[in-house]
Each structure stands twice: as structure tokens, then as C-alpha cells.
CSV table of C-alpha atoms in Angstrom, one decimal:
chain,number,residue,atom,x,y,z
A,1,MET,CA,-7.8,6.2,5.4
A,2,GLY,CA,-8.0,5.5,1.9
A,3,ARG,CA,-5.0,2.9,2.1
A,4,GLU,CA,-7.4,0.0,1.1
A,5,PHE,CA,-7.0,1.3,-2.5
A,6,ILE,CA,-3.4,1.3,-2.4
A,7,GLN,CA,-3.1,-2.0,-4.7
A,8,LEU,CA,-5.7,-0.7,-6.8
A,9,PHE,CA,-3.5,2.1,-7.7
A,10,ASP,CA,-0.4,0.3,-7.8
A,11,ASP,CA,-1.8,-1.6,-10.7
A,12,TRP,CA,-3.5,1.3,-11.9
A,13,ALA,CA,-0.1,3.2,-12.3
A,14,GLU,CA,0.9,1.7,-15.9
A,15,TYR,CA,-2.2,2.8,-17.8
A,16,TYR,CA,-3.5,5.7,-15.8
A,17,GLU,CA,-2.3,8.3,-18.5
A,18,GLU,CA,-4.4,6.3,-20.9
A,19,THR,CA,-7.4,6.4,-18.9
A,20,ILE,CA,-7.2,10.4,-18.1
A,21,SER,CA,-6.7,10.8,-22.0
A,22,GLY,CA,-10.2,9.9,-22.6
A,23,LYS,CA,-9.5,6.7,-24.6
A,24,ASP,CA,-11.3,4.6,-22.0
A,25,GLN,CA,-14.7,5.4,-22.9
A,26,GLU,CA,-16.1,4.2,-19.4
A,27,TYR,CA,-14.4,6.9,-17.7
A,28,LYS,CA,-14.4,9.6,-20.6
A,29,GLU,CA,-17.0,11.8,-18.8
A,30,VAL,CA,-15.1,11.4,-15.4
A,31,PHE,CA,-12.0,13.0,-17.1
A,32,GLU,CA,-13.7,15.3,-19.4
A,33,ARG,CA,-11.6,18.7,-19.3
A,34,TYR,CA,-9.0,16.8,-17.2
A,35,ASP,CA,-6.3,19.4,-18.0
A,36,TYR,CA,-8.5,22.4,-17.3
A,37,ILE,CA,-9.3,20.9,-14.2
A,38,LEU,CA,-5.7,20.6,-13.1
A,39,GLU,CA,-5.0,24.1,-14.3
A,40,THR,CA,-8.0,25.3,-12.4
A,41,VAL,CA,-6.8,24.0,-9.1
A,42,ALA,CA,-3.1,25.0,-9.8
A,43,LEU,CA,-4.0,28.7,-10.5
A,44,ARG,CA,-6.2,28.9,-7.5
A,45,SER,CA,-3.1,27.8,-5.2
A,46,HIS,CA,-0.5,30.2,-3.9
A,47,GLY,CA,2.8,29.9,-2.0
A,48,THR,CA,3.9,26.5,-0.6
A,49,VAL,CA,1.6,23.9,-1.6
A,50,LEU,CA,0.8,20.3,0.1
A,51,GLU,CA,-0.4,18.0,-2.5
A,52,PHE,CA,-2.5,14.9,-1.6
A,53,GLY,CA,-2.5,12.0,-3.9
A,54,VAL,CA,0.2,13.0,-6.3
A,55,GLY,CA,-0.4,10.2,-8.4
A,56,THR,CA,1.8,10.3,-11.6
A,57,GLY,CA,2.5,13.9,-11.0
A,58,ASN,CA,0.3,15.8,-13.6
A,59,LEU,CA,-0.9,18.4,-11.1
A,60,THR,CA,2.6,18.7,-9.3
A,61,GLU,CA,4.0,19.6,-12.7
A,62,LYS,CA,1.5,22.2,-13.3
A,63,LEU,CA,1.8,23.7,-9.8
A,64,ILE,CA,5.9,24.0,-10.2
A,65,LYS,CA,5.5,25.7,-13.4
A,66,LEU,CA,3.6,28.2,-11.7
A,67,GLY,CA,6.3,28.8,-9.3
A,68,ARG,CA,4.6,26.9,-6.5
A,69,LYS,CA,6.9,25.1,-3.9
A,70,VAL,CA,5.4,21.7,-3.8
A,71,ILE,CA,5.3,19.0,-1.0
A,72,GLY,CA,3.7,15.9,-2.5
A,73,VAL,CA,2.0,12.9,-0.6
A,74,GLU,CA,1.1,9.8,-2.3
A,75,PRO,CA,0.6,6.4,-0.5
A,76,SER,CA,1.0,4.2,-3.9
A,77,LYS,CA,4.7,3.3,-4.5
A,78,MET,CA,4.1,2.5,-8.2
A,79,MET,CA,2.7,5.9,-8.5
A,80,ARG,CA,5.5,7.8,-6.7
A,81,GLU,CA,7.9,5.9,-8.9
A,82,LYS,CA,6.0,7.6,-11.8
A,83,THR,CA,6.4,11.0,-10.5
A,84,LYS,CA,10.0,10.3,-9.6
A,85,ALA,CA,11.0,9.3,-13.2
A,86,ARG,CA,9.6,12.8,-14.5
A,87,LEU,CA,12.5,14.3,-12.3
A,88,LEU,CA,10.1,17.2,-11.1
A,89,ASP,CA,11.5,19.6,-8.5
A,90,CYS,CA,9.5,18.7,-5.3
A,91,LEU,CA,9.5,16.9,-2.0
A,92,LEU,CA,7.7,13.5,-2.3
A,93,PHE,CA,6.7,11.6,0.6
A,94,ASP,CA,4.9,8.1,1.3
A,95,GLY,CA,1.4,9.1,2.9
A,96,ASP,CA,-2.2,9.9,2.7
A,97,PHE,CA,-4.7,12.4,3.7
A,98,LEU,CA,-4.4,11.8,7.4
A,99,SER,CA,-1.2,10.2,7.9
A,100,PHE,CA,2.0,12.0,6.5
A,101,PRO,CA,5.6,12.7,7.5
A,102,GLU,CA,6.2,15.9,9.4
A,103,LEU,CA,6.6,18.9,7.2
A,104,PRO,CA,9.4,20.9,6.7
A,105,GLY,CA,7.4,24.3,7.2
A,106,LYS,CA,4.3,26.0,6.8
A,107,VAL,CA,1.9,25.5,3.8
A,108,ASP,CA,0.0,28.0,2.2
A,109,SER,CA,-2.2,25.9,0.1
A,110,ILE,CA,-3.4,22.3,0.4
A,111,VAL,CA,-4.5,20.8,-3.0
A,112,SER,CA,-5.6,17.6,-4.4
A,113,THR,CA,-7.7,16.0,-7.5
A,114,TYR,CA,-9.5,12.8,-8.3
A,115,ALA,CA,-8.7,11.4,-4.4
A,116,PHE,CA,-10.4,13.0,-1.5
A,117,HIS,CA,-13.3,10.3,-2.0
A,118,HIS,CA,-11.0,7.6,-0.6
A,119,LEU,CA,-11.9,9.0,2.7
A,120,THR,CA,-15.0,8.4,4.5
A,121,ASP,CA,-17.3,11.4,5.6
A,122,ALA,CA,-16.0,11.1,8.9
A,123,GLU,CA,-12.4,10.9,7.9
A,124,LYS,CA,-12.9,13.7,5.6
A,125,GLU,CA,-14.1,15.7,8.7
A,126,VAL,CA,-10.9,14.5,10.6
A,127,ALA,CA,-8.7,15.6,7.7
A,128,ILE,CA,-10.5,19.0,7.2
A,129,SER,CA,-10.1,19.7,10.8
A,130,LEU,CA,-6.2,18.9,10.9
A,131,TYR,CA,-5.7,21.3,8.0
A,132,SER,CA,-7.6,23.8,9.5
A,133,THR,CA,-4.7,23.6,12.0
A,134,MET,CA,-2.1,23.7,9.4
A,135,LEU,CA,-3.1,26.7,7.5
A,136,ASP,CA,-3.1,30.3,8.5
A,137,ASP,CA,-5.9,32.9,7.8
A,138,ARG,CA,-6.6,32.9,4.2
A,139,GLY,CA,-5.0,29.7,3.8
A,140,LYS,CA,-6.7,27.7,1.1
A,141,ILE,CA,-7.7,24.1,0.4
A,142,ILE,CA,-8.3,23.3,-3.4
A,143,PHE,CA,-9.7,19.8,-4.1
A,144,ALA,CA,-11.2,18.7,-7.5
A,145,ASP,CA,-13.4,15.6,-7.1
A,146,THR,CA,-16.6,13.7,-8.0
A,147,ALA,CA,-19.1,14.7,-5.8
A,148,PHE,CA,-23.0,15.0,-6.0
A,149,ILE,CA,-25.4,17.7,-5.0
A,150,ASN,CA,-27.5,15.5,-3.0
A,151,ASP,CA,-28.3,11.6,-2.4
A,152,GLU,CA,-31.1,11.9,-5.0
A,153,GLU,CA,-28.3,12.8,-7.7
A,154,ARG,CA,-26.0,10.2,-6.5
A,155,ARG,CA,-28.8,7.8,-7.1
A,156,GLU,CA,-29.7,9.0,-10.7
A,157,CYS,CA,-26.0,8.9,-11.6
A,158,GLN,CA,-25.8,5.0,-10.4
A,159,ARG,CA,-28.8,4.4,-12.5
A,160,LYS,CA,-27.4,6.0,-15.6
A,161,VAL,CA,-24.3,4.3,-15.6
A,162,ARG,CA,-26.0,1.1,-14.8
A,163,GLU,CA,-28.0,1.7,-17.9
A,164,GLN,CA,-24.8,2.6,-20.0
A,165,GLY,CA,-23.3,-1.0,-19.1
A,166,TYR,CA,-20.4,0.4,-17.2
A,167,GLY,CA,-19.9,-2.0,-14.7
A,168,ASN,CA,-16.3,-0.8,-13.4
A,169,LEU,CA,-17.4,2.8,-13.1
A,170,LEU,CA,-20.6,1.6,-11.3
A,171,GLU,CA,-18.3,-0.5,-8.9
A,172,ASP,CA,-16.3,2.6,-8.2
A,173,LEU,CA,-19.1,4.7,-7.5
A,174,GLN,CA,-20.7,2.1,-5.3
A,175,ARG,CA,-17.7,1.1,-3.4
A,176,GLU,CA,-15.8,4.6,-2.8
A,177,TYR,CA,-16.8,7.3,-0.4
A,178,TYR,CA,-18.1,10.0,-2.8
A,179,SER,CA,-19.9,12.8,-0.7
A,180,THR,CA,-22.3,15.3,-1.4
A,181,LEU,CA,-22.2,19.2,-1.6
A,182,GLU,CA,-24.6,19.5,1.3
A,183,VAL,CA,-21.8,17.2,3.4
A,184,LEU,CA,-18.9,18.9,2.2
A,185,GLU,CA,-20.1,22.4,2.6
A,186,GLU,CA,-21.2,21.4,6.5
A,187,LEU,CA,-17.5,20.1,7.1
A,188,PHE,CA,-15.6,22.9,5.9
A,189,THR,CA,-17.9,25.4,7.5
A,190,LYS,CA,-17.9,23.8,11.0
A,191,ASN,CA,-14.0,23.8,10.8
A,192,GLY,CA,-13.7,27.6,10.1
A,193,PHE,CA,-13.8,27.7,6.1
A,194,LYS,CA,-15.6,29.7,3.5
A,195,VAL,CA,-16.3,27.3,0.8
A,196,SER,CA,-17.5,27.5,-2.7
A,197,PHE,CA,-18.1,24.8,-5.7
A,198,GLU,CA,-17.5,24.9,-9.3
A,199,LYS,CA,-18.9,22.4,-11.4
A,200,MET,CA,-16.2,21.1,-13.9
A,201,ASN,CA,-17.9,18.2,-15.9
A,202,SER,CA,-20.7,15.6,-15.4
A,203,TYR,CA,-19.0,14.3,-12.4
A,204,VAL,CA,-16.3,16.5,-11.0
A,205,TRP,CA,-16.6,19.7,-8.8
A,206,VAL,CA,-13.7,21.9,-7.8
A,207,MET,CA,-14.3,22.9,-4.2
A,208,GLU,CA,-12.3,25.9,-2.9
A,209,ALA,CA,-12.3,26.5,0.9
A,210,ILE,CA,-10.5,29.7,2.5
A,211,LYS,CA,-10.0,29.6,6.0
A,212,ALA,CA,-12.0,32.4,7.7
A,213,VAL,CA,-9.9,35.5,9.2
């Protein structure tokens, strides 16, 4: 359920902002247009928003500025502490994509950035099925994450990263559960969503899934 990565994020919390700023050359392409990606996700949301993988609160802050009511879920204690220090007006819970406390009410949108790949494809299907029961008609899931068009593109990306000598990034790409658009489209469609994809940079796509009426 992604909780095998909690220690990684606890350790990353202190220098997460430096990584996403583009100062880390190895991850520069992954986080290219980071602010725009978050703005895109926030603008496509509406109403009460459930955010998974809050991290240090960057997307949370944008959602609040747009007037959204935000319920945040984050498994890393250190990341939650970073978000709490920003004094953002939101509810914040310990939890993950599949296991989280009972919510105080209905949600209209479910969002996440740079996190859904912590679930296997089988776990992603369980999560999407769960979210389908939580959302009313026209409810939305808006996720931004690294994904590949197909397995061939995944292999080519790993080859390029290996040639660049980016060992940490290559380890991430091989260890974590990055999906293909083919798989993601199938999972959303079979659970009653109409999904579209927009490429944001060399790695990241925004996927917007609207629950069918």
C-alpha cells in the first residue's frame, strides 16, 4: 500500500523542497514545470478535495488559495510535520491511498501529485474502485505522476537514465510501481470513469478521470 516507502519520505522531508526546485540535476526533468503541474491539478478540482500524499503541503496550499476545502492524507510523519508548520487551513490525517480515517463528509474531487506510483497496479485498481464509491456522478480524480505510454517507452527511459549515469533515479524507476497509460486507462474505465491524459514534462502526466453519469 505504499507504506514500504515511508522511511524514504521521512528521510527526504528535510531536502524535498531543494529536490523539486530543480537544484538536483538528477531529478531536474522529473520536476520540470513543477509549479505549473500543481496549479493544473488544483484548477481542475472542485468542491471538497481529498488529497493523498500531501508531502510538504505545496499542492494543499494551492488548493486552499482557490477556496477548496481540503482533507489531506499523508503516511510520513516527517512530511506531515512540514505541512503542519505551514499552518494551512486543512484537515490532515495519517493514512495512505487505501487506508485512511473515516472522512467527515462527502468529497467532490480526489487529487494527488507524484505519489500514485507507490501502489502496484493491483493496488491501484483497488484504490480506484474505492474512490468510485466515494464520488458522486461528475466527481473527479486528478492525479499527476510519472507514467509511460507503454512498456517500450519505460525500457527506453531506463536506458537513457542509465546512460546519463543517474543511479538514484534509475533505482527509483526500477523499484517503484510506475504504470503505463494503457493500464491506467483500463483501470479507470472499468471502474466507471472517463479518463484523459495530458503530458506535462518528460516524465509526468496529468490524468483526469470524471465519474460517468
